[in-house]
Short mmCIF file of C-alpha atoms and ligand atoms in Angstrom, two decimals:
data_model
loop_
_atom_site.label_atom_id
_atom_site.label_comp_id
_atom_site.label_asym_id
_atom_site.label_seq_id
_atom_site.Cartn_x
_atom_site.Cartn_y
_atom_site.Cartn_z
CA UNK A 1 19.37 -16.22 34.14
CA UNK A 2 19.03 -19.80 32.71
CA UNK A 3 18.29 -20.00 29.74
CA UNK A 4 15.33 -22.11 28.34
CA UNK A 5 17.26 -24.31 25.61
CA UNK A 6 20.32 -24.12 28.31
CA UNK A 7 20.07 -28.26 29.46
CA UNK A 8 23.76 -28.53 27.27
CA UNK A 9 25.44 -25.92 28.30
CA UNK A 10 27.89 -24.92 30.62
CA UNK A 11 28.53 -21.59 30.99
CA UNK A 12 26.40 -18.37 30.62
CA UNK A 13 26.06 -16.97 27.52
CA UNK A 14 27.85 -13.34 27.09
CA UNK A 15 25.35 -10.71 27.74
CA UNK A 16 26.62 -9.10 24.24
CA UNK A 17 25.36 -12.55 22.73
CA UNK A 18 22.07 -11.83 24.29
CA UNK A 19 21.96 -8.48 23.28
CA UNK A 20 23.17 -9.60 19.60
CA UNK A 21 20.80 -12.52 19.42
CA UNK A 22 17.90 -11.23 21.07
CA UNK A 23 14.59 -10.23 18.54
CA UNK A 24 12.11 -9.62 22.14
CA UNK A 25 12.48 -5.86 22.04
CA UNK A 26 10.79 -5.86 18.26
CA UNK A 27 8.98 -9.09 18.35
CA UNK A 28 6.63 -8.64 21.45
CA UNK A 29 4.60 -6.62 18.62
CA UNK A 30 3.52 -10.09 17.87
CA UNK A 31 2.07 -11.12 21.36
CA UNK A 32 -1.14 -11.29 20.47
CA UNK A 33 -0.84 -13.89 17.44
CA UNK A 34 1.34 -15.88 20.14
CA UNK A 35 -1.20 -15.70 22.80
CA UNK A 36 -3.82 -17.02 19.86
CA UNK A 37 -1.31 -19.21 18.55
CA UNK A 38 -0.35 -21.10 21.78
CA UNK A 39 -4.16 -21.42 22.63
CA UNK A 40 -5.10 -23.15 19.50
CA UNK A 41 -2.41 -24.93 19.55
CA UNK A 42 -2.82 -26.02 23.57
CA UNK A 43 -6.79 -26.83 22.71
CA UNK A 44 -5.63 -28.96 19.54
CA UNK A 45 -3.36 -31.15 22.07
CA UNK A 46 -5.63 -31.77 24.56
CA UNK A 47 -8.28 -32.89 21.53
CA UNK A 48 -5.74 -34.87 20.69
CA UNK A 49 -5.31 -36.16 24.27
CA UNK A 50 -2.25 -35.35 24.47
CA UNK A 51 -2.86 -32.22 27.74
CA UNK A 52 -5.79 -32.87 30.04
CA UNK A 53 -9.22 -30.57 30.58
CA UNK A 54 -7.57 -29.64 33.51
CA UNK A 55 -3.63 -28.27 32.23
CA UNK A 56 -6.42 -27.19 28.58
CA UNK A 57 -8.22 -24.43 31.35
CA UNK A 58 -4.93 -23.39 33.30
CA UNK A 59 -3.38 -22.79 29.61
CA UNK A 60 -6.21 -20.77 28.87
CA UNK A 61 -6.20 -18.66 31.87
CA UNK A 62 -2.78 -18.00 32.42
CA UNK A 63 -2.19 -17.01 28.47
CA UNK A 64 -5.46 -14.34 29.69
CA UNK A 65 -3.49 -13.28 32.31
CA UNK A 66 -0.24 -13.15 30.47
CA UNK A 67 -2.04 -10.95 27.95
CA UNK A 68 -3.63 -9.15 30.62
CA UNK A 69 -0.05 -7.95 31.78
CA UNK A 70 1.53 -6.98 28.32
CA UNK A 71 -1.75 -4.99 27.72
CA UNK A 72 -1.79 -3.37 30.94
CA UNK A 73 2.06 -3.15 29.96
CA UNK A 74 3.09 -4.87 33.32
CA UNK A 75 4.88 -7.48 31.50
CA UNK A 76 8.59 -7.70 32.06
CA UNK A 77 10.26 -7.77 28.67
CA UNK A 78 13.88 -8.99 29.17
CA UNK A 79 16.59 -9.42 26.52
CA UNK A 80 17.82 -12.73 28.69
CA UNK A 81 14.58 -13.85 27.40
CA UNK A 82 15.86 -13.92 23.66
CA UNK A 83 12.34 -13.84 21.87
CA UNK A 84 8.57 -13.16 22.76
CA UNK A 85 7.73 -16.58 22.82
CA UNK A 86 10.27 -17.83 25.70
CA UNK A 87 9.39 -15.06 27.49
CA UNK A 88 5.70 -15.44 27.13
CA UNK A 89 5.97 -19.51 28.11
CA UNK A 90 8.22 -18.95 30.74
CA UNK A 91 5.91 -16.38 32.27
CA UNK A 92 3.03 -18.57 31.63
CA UNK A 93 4.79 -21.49 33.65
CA UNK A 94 5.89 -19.18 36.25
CA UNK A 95 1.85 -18.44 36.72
CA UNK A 96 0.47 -21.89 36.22
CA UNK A 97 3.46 -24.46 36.66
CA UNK A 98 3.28 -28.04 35.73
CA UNK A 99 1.12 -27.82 33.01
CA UNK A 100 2.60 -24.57 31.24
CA UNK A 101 5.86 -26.71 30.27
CA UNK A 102 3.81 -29.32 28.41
CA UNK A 103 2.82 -26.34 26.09
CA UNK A 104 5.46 -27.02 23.54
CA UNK A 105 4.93 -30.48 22.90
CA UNK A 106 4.40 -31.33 19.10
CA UNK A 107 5.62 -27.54 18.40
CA UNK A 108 9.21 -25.51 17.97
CA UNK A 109 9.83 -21.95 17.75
CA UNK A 110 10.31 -22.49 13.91
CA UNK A 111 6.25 -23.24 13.28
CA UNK A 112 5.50 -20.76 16.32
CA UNK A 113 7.07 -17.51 14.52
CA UNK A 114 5.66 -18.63 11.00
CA UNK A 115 2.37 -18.81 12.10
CA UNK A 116 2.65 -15.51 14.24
CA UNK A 117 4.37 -13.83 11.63
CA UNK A 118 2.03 -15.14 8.49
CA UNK A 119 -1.39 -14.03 10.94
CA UNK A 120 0.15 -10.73 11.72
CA UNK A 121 1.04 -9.80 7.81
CA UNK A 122 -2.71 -11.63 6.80
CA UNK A 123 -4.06 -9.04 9.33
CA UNK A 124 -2.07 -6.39 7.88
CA UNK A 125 -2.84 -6.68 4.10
CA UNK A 126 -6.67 -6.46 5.99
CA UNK A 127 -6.19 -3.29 6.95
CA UNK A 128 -4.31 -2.49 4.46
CA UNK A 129 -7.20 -2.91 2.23
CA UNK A 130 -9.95 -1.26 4.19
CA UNK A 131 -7.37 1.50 3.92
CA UNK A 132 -7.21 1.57 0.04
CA UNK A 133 -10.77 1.43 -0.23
CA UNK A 134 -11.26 4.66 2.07
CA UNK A 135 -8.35 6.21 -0.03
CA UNK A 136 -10.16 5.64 -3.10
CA UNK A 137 -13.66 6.88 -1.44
CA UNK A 138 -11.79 10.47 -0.71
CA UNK A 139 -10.40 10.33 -4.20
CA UNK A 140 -14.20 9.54 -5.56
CA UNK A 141 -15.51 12.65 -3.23
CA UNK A 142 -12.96 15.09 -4.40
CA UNK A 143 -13.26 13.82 -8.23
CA UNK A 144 -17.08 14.40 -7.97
CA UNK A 145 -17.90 18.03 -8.88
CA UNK A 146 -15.35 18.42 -11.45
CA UNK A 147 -16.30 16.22 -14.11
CA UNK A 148 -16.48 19.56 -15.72
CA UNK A 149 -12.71 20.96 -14.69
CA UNK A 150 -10.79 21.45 -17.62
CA UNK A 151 -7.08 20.97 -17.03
CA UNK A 152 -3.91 20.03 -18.82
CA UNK A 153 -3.09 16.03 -19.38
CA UNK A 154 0.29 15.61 -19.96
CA UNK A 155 2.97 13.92 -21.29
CA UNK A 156 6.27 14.09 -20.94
CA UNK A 157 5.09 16.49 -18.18
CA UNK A 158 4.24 18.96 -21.14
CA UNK A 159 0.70 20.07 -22.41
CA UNK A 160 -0.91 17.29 -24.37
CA UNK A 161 -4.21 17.08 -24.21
CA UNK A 162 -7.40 18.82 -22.03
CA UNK A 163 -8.84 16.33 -19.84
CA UNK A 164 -10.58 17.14 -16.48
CA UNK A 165 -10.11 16.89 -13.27
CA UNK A 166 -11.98 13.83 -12.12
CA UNK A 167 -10.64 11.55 -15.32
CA UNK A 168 -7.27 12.38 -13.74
CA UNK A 169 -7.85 11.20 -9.96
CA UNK A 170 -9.55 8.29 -11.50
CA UNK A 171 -6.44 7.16 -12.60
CA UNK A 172 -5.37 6.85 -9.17
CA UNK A 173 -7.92 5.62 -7.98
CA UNK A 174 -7.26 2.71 -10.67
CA UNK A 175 -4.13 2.24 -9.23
CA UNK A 176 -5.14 2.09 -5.50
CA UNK A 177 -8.04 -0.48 -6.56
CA UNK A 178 -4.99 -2.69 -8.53
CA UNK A 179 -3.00 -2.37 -5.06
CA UNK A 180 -6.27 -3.92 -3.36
CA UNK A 181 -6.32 -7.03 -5.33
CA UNK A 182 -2.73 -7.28 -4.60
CA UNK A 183 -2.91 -7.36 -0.99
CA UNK A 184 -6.21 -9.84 -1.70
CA UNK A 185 -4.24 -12.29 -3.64
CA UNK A 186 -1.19 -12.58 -1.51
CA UNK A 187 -3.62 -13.01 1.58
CA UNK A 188 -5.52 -15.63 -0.52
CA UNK A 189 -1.88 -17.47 -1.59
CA UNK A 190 -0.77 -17.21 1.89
CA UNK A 191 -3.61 -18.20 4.44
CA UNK A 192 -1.94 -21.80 5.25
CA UNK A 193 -1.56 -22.70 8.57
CA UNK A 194 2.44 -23.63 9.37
CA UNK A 195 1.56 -24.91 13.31
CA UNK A 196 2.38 -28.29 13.73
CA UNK A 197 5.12 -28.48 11.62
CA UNK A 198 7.31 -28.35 14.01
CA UNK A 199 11.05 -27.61 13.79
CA UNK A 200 11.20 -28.77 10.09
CA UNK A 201 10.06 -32.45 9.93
CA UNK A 202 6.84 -32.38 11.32
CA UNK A 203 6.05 -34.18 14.78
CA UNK A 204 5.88 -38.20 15.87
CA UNK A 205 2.59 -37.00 18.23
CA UNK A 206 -0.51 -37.62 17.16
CA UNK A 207 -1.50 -34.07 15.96
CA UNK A 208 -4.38 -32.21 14.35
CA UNK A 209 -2.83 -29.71 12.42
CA UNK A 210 -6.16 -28.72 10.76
CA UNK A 211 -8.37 -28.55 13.99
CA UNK A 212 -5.71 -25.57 15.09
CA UNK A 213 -5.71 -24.14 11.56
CA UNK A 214 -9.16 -23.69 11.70
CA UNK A 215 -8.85 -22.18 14.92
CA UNK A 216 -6.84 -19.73 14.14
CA UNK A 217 -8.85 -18.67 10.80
CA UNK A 218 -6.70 -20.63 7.98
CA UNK A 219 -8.33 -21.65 4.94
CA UNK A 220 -5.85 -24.66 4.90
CA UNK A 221 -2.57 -26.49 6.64
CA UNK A 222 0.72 -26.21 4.30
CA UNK A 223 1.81 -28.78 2.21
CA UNK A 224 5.79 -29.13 3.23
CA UNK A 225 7.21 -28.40 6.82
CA UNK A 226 10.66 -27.91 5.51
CA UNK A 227 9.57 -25.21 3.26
CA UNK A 228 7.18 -23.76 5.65
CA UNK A 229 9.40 -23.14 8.86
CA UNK A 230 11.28 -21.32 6.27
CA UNK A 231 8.91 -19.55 3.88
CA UNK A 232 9.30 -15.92 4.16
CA UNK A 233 7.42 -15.33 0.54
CA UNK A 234 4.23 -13.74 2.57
CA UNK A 235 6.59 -11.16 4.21
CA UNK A 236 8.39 -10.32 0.98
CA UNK A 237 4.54 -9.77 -0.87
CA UNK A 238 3.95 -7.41 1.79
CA UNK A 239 7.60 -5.80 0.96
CA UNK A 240 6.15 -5.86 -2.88
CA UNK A 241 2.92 -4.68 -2.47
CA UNK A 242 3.53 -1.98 -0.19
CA UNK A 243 6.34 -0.61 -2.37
CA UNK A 244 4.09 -0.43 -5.47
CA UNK A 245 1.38 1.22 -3.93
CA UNK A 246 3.62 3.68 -2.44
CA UNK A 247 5.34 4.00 -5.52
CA UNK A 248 2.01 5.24 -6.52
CA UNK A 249 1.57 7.11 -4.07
CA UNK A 250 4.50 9.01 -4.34
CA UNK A 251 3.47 9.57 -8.01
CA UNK A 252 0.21 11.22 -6.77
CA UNK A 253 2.86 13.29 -4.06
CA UNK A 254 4.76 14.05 -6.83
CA UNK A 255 1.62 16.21 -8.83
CA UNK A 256 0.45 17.39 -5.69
CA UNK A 257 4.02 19.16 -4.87
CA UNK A 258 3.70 20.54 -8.58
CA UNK A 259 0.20 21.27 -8.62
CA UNK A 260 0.71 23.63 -5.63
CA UNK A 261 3.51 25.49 -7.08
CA UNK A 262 2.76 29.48 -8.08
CA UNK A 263 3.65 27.74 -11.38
CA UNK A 264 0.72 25.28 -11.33
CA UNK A 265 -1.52 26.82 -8.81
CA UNK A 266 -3.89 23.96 -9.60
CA UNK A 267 -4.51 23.36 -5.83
CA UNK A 268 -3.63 24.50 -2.29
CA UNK A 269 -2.95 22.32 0.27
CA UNK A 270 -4.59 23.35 3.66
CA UNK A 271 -3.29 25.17 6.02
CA UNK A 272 -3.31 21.72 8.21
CA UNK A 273 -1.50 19.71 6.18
CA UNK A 274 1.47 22.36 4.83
CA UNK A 275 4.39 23.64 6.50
CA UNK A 276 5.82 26.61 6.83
CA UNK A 277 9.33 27.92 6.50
CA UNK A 278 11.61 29.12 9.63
CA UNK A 279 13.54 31.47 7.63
CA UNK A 280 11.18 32.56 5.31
CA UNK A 281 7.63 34.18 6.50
CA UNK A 282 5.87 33.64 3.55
CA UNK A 283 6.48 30.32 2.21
CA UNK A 284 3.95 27.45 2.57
CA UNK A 285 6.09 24.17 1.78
CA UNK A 286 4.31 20.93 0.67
CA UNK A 287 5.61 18.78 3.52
CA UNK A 288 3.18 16.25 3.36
CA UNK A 289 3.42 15.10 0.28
CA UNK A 290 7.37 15.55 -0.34
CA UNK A 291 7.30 12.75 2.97
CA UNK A 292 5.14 10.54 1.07
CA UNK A 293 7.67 10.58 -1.76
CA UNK A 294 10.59 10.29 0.23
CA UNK A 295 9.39 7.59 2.64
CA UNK A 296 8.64 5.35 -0.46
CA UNK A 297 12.90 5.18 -0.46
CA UNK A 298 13.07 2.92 2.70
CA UNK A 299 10.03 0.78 1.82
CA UNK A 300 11.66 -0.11 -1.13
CA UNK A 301 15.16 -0.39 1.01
CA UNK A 302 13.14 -2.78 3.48
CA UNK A 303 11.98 -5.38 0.49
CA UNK A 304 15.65 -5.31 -1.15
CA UNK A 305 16.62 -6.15 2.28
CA UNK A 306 14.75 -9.47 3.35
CA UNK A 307 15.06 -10.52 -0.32
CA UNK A 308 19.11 -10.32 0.45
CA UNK A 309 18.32 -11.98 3.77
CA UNK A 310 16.67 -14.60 2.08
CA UNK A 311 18.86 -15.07 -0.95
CA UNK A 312 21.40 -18.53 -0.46
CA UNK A 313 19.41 -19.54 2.45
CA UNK A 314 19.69 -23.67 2.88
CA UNK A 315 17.07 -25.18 4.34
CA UNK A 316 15.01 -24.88 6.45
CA UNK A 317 14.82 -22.49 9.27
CA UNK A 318 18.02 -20.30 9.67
CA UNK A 319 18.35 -17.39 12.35
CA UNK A 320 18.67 -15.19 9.41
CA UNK A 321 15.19 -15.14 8.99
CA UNK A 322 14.63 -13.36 12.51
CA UNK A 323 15.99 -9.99 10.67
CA UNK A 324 12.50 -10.08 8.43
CA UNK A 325 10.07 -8.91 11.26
CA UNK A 326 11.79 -5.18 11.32
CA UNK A 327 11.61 -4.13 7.90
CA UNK A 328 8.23 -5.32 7.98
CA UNK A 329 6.74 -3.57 10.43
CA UNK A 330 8.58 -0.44 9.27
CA UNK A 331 6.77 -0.93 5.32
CA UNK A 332 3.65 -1.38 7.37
CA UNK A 333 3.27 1.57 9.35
CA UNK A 334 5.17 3.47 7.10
CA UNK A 335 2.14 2.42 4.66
CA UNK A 336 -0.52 2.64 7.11
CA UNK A 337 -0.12 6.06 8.55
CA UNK A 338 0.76 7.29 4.82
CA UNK A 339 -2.86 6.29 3.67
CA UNK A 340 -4.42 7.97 6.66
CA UNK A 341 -2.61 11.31 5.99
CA UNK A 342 -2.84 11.28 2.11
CA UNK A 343 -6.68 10.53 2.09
CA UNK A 344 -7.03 14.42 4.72
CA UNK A 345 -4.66 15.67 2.91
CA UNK A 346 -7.01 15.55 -0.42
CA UNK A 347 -10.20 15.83 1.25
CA UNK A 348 -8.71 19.05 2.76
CA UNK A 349 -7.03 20.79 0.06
CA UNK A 350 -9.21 23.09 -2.48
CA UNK A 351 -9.16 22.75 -6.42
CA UNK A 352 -8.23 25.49 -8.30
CA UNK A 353 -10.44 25.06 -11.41
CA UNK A 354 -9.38 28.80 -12.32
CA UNK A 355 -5.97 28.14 -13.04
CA UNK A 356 -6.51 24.40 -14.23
CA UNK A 357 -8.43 26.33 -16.83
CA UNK A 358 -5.71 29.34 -17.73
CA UNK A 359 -3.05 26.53 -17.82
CA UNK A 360 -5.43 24.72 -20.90
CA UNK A 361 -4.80 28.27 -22.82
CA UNK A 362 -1.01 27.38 -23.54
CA UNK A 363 0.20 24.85 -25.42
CA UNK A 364 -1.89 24.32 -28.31
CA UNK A 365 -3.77 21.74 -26.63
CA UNK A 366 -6.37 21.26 -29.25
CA UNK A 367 -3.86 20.68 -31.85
CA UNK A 368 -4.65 16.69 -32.25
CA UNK A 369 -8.72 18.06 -32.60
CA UNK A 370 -7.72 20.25 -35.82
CA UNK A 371 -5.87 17.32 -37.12
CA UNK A 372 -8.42 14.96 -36.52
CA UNK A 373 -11.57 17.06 -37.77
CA UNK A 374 -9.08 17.60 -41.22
CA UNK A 375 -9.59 14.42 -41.72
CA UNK A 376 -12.82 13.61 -40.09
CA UNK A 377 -15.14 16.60 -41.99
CA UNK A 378 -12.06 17.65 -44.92
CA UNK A 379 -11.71 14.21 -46.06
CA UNK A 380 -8.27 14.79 -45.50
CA UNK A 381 -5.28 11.71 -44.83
CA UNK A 382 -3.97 12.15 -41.42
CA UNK A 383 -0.49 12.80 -42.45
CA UNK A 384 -1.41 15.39 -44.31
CA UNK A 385 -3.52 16.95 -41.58
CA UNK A 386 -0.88 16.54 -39.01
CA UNK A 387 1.29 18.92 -41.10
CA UNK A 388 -1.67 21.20 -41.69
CA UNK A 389 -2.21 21.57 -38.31
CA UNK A 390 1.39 21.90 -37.36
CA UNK A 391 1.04 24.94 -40.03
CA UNK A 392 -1.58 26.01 -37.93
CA UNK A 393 0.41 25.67 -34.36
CA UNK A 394 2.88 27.93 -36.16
CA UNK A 395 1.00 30.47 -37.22
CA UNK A 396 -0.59 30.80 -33.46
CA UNK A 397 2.82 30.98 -31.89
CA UNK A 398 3.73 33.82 -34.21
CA UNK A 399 0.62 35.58 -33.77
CA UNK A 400 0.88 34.80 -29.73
CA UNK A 401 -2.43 33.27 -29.34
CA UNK A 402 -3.31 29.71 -28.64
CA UNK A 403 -4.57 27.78 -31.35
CA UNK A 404 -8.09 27.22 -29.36
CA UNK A 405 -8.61 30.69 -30.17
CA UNK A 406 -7.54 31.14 -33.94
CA UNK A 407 -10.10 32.51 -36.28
CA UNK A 408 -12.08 30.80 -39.15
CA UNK A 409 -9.89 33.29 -41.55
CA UNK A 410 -6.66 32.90 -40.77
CA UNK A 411 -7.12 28.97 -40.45
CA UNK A 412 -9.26 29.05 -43.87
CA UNK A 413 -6.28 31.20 -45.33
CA UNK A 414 -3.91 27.99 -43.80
CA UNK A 415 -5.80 25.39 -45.92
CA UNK A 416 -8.74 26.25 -47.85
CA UNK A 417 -10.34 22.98 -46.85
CA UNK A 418 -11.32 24.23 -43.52
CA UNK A 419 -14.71 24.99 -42.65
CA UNK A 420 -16.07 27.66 -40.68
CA UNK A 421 -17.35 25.29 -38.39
CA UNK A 422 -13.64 24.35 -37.17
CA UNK A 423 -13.82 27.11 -34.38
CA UNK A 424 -16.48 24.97 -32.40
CA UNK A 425 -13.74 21.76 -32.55
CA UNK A 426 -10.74 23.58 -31.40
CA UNK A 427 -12.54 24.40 -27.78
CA UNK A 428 -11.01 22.98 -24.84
CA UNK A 429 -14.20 21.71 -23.52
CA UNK A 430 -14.98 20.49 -27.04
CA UNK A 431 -11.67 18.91 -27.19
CA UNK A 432 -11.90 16.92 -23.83
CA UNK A 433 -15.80 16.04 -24.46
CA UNK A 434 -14.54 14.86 -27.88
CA UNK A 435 -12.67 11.65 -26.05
CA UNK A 436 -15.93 9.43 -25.75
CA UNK A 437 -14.41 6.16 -26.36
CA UNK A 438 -14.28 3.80 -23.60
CA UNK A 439 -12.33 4.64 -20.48
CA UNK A 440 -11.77 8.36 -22.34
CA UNK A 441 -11.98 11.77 -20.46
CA UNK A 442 -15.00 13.18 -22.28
CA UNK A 443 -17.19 14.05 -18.96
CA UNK A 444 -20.29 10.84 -19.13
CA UNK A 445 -16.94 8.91 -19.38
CA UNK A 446 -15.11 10.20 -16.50
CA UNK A 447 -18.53 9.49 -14.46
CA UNK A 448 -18.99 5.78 -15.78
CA UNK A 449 -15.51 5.54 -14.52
CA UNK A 450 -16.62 7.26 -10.86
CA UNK A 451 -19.72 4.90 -10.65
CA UNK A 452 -17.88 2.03 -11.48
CA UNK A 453 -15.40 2.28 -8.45
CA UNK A 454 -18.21 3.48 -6.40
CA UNK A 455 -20.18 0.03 -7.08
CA UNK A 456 -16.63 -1.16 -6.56
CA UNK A 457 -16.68 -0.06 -3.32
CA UNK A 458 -19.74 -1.22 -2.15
CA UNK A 459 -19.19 -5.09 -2.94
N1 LIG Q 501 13.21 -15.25 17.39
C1 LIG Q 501 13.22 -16.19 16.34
C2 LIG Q 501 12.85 -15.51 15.01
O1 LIG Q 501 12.34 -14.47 15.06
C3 LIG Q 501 12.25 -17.28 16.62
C4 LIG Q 501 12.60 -18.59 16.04
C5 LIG Q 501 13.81 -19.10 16.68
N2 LIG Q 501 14.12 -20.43 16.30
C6 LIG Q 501 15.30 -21.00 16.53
N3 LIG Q 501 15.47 -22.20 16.16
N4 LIG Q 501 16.27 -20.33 17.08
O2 LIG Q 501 13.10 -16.04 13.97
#
């Protein structure tokens, strides 16, 4: 097969070279931002009058055709071909002729795969966010009724303080919405249009380079060809963001493994999202979410691995840069099907408020609401109450009740200081209602927080 580029050469090249070299059997994911791409580009020449009406309408209906085939998946794909977008010219001249070789005037491969690689990840961190957004609706939904849900906040995964149930997903849900504005930023940053820069310098034809950035949805044409034929920095924000959110993701994996331990019992996981075990009848494994975790390892493996791709690259374009689509695609619908099965797997699995509650009944958890109504109502220096009420933990543990449920007496016979209203401040709901300052757990807290990513939703 002759090659395209093959006018200097000899001899064939060794089919292990085209095997080696080739990127068509990952890149044809692209076609679509080609097709687009070679349009606007073909309608921007012949403004330009640099192609005809005529060669303009056979472009235009042999690129429908060409599309036509891959969708229909009639299209040949051939490693001879090297990359989608010889094979996708060369098919287009084989239906049109003449005027499908005049194509690549004012262009190179190097602007062709930036732009087709930029529009893919811009449409990408779209979805990506529509995504997010119905992540943090199911997290709003399941957070809803228990504003009320007393359970355990922890730290150093050991009973702190009661919060409820809602306060905690709204944490996530903070995290998901800082993962949005992420993806918005990057798409913001990156929206330039590379076509027309040709293979690094730019082109002597007279060009419109904004008339086909418009075209294909750009705010703007870049700045620099040499740095834009070789600016990866929108793939490697993809890398980023997509590792951080599934780093969070993986945290909110992480509780949901624990929470549906026997020790935890704080939820079950439905029947349609667990696992079962082969050897052992009665297990019910948290698959789901241990894949979450565990697939956050190789999205973080695929953005260490076009930053060491791009590392010591001279400009500008280097074949290097073709091993950055992979990794890419992997973080993407890695990420995408992760949202889709973490968002049923919460609106399917049922809250244990039961055993949220029992687990609030070890640990002392009221501990930092004696110490702060000794000094609040006993006029007491916080110090000093913090050792009072350590006094008090004591005496629980060796009586082998929690300190929510100590008696006026024996915390009157601790310090005599104490009032016999104390009881009333050492309740776990009194304890988590207690937290009213702003962005706190107390409950009209928690739903401030729920109505202010539910307006954040809507906008
Ligand atoms: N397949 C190549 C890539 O993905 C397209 C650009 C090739 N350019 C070149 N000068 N060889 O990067």
């Amino acid at each position: 097969m002759q090659k395209m580029w093959a006018g200097r050469f000899s001899t064939q090249t060794a089919s292990l070279l085209d095997q080696f070299n080739a990127s068509i059997m990952f890149d044809r994911k692209l076609y679509a931002e080609d097709i687009e791409g070679s349009i606007a580009h073909a309608r921007m020449l012949c403004a330009q009058g640099i192609l005809n009406i005529e060669e303009l309408e056979q472009i235009e209906s042999g690129m429908a055709q060409v599309r036509e085939e891959i969708e229909s998946e009639r299209f040949e794909w051939r490693i001879g071909d090297e990359d989608l977008h010889m094979a996708i010219e060369k098919r287009l001249t084989e239906i049109i002729g003449e005027a499908g070789k005049k194509l690549h005037t004012a262009r190179s491969r190097n602007d062709q795969v930036a732009v087709d690689f930029r529009r893919y990840v811009l449409r990408k961190n779209r979805e990506l966010m529509l995504q997010l957004k119905a992540l943090i609706a199911a997290l709003l939904e399941v957070a809803k009724p228990h504003t009320h849900t007393l359970l355990p906040g922890m730290t150093h995964l050991q009973h702190a303080q009661p919060i409820n149930f809602a306060f905690h997903l709204m944490a996530y849900a903070s995290m998901f919405k800082r993962d949005i504005e992420r993806f918005e930023s990057s798409t913001k940053r990156n929206n330039i249009s590379p076509l027309g820069c040709a293979a690094l310098a730019g082109t002597p034809h007279n060009i419109d380079r904004s008339m086909s950035a418009k075209e294909l949805g750009f705010d703007s044409v870049s700045i620099n060809c040499l740095d834009t034929v070789s600016d990866r920095d929108f793939a490697l924000e993809i890398l980023f963001n997509i590792s951080t959110m599934m780093m969070h993701i993986s945290r909110l994996a992480e509780e949901l493994i624990l929470w549906s331990s026997y020790e935890f019992r704080f939820v079950e996981l439905s029947d349609a999202y667990s696992t079962g075990s082969s050897i052992m009848p009665q297990k019910k494994n948290p698959d789901v979410p241990e894949l979450l975790r565990g697939k956050t390892g190789r999205v973080f493996g695929n953005l260490m691995g076009l930053l060491t791709v791009m590392k010591g690259l001279p400009l500008a374009y280097n074949k290097d840069t073709q091993e950055d689509k992979e990794g890419v695609f992997d973080s993407v619908e890695t990420a995408q099907i992760s949202l889709e099965i973490l968002k049923e797997a919460l609106l399917s699995m049922t809250v244990k408020p039961h055993y949220m509650y029992q687990a609030c009944k070890v640990g002392h958890l009221s501990a930092t609401d004696l110490a702060d109504y000794l000094v609040k109502h006993c006029g007491i220096p916080f110090r000093e109450a913090h050792h009072i009420t350590g006094r008090a933990v004591a005496k629980a543990e060796e009586l082998g009740i929690d300190l929510s449920d100590m008696d006026f007496e024996t915390l009157h016979a601790i310090d005599a200081r104490i009032h016999a209203n104390v009881t009333e401040f050492l309740s776990i709901e009194h304890s988590m209602n207690a937290r009213t300052s702003e962005g706190g757990t107390a409950t009209l807290r928690t739903m401030e927080q729920i109505i202010y990513f539910e307006h954040y939703l809507k906008d």
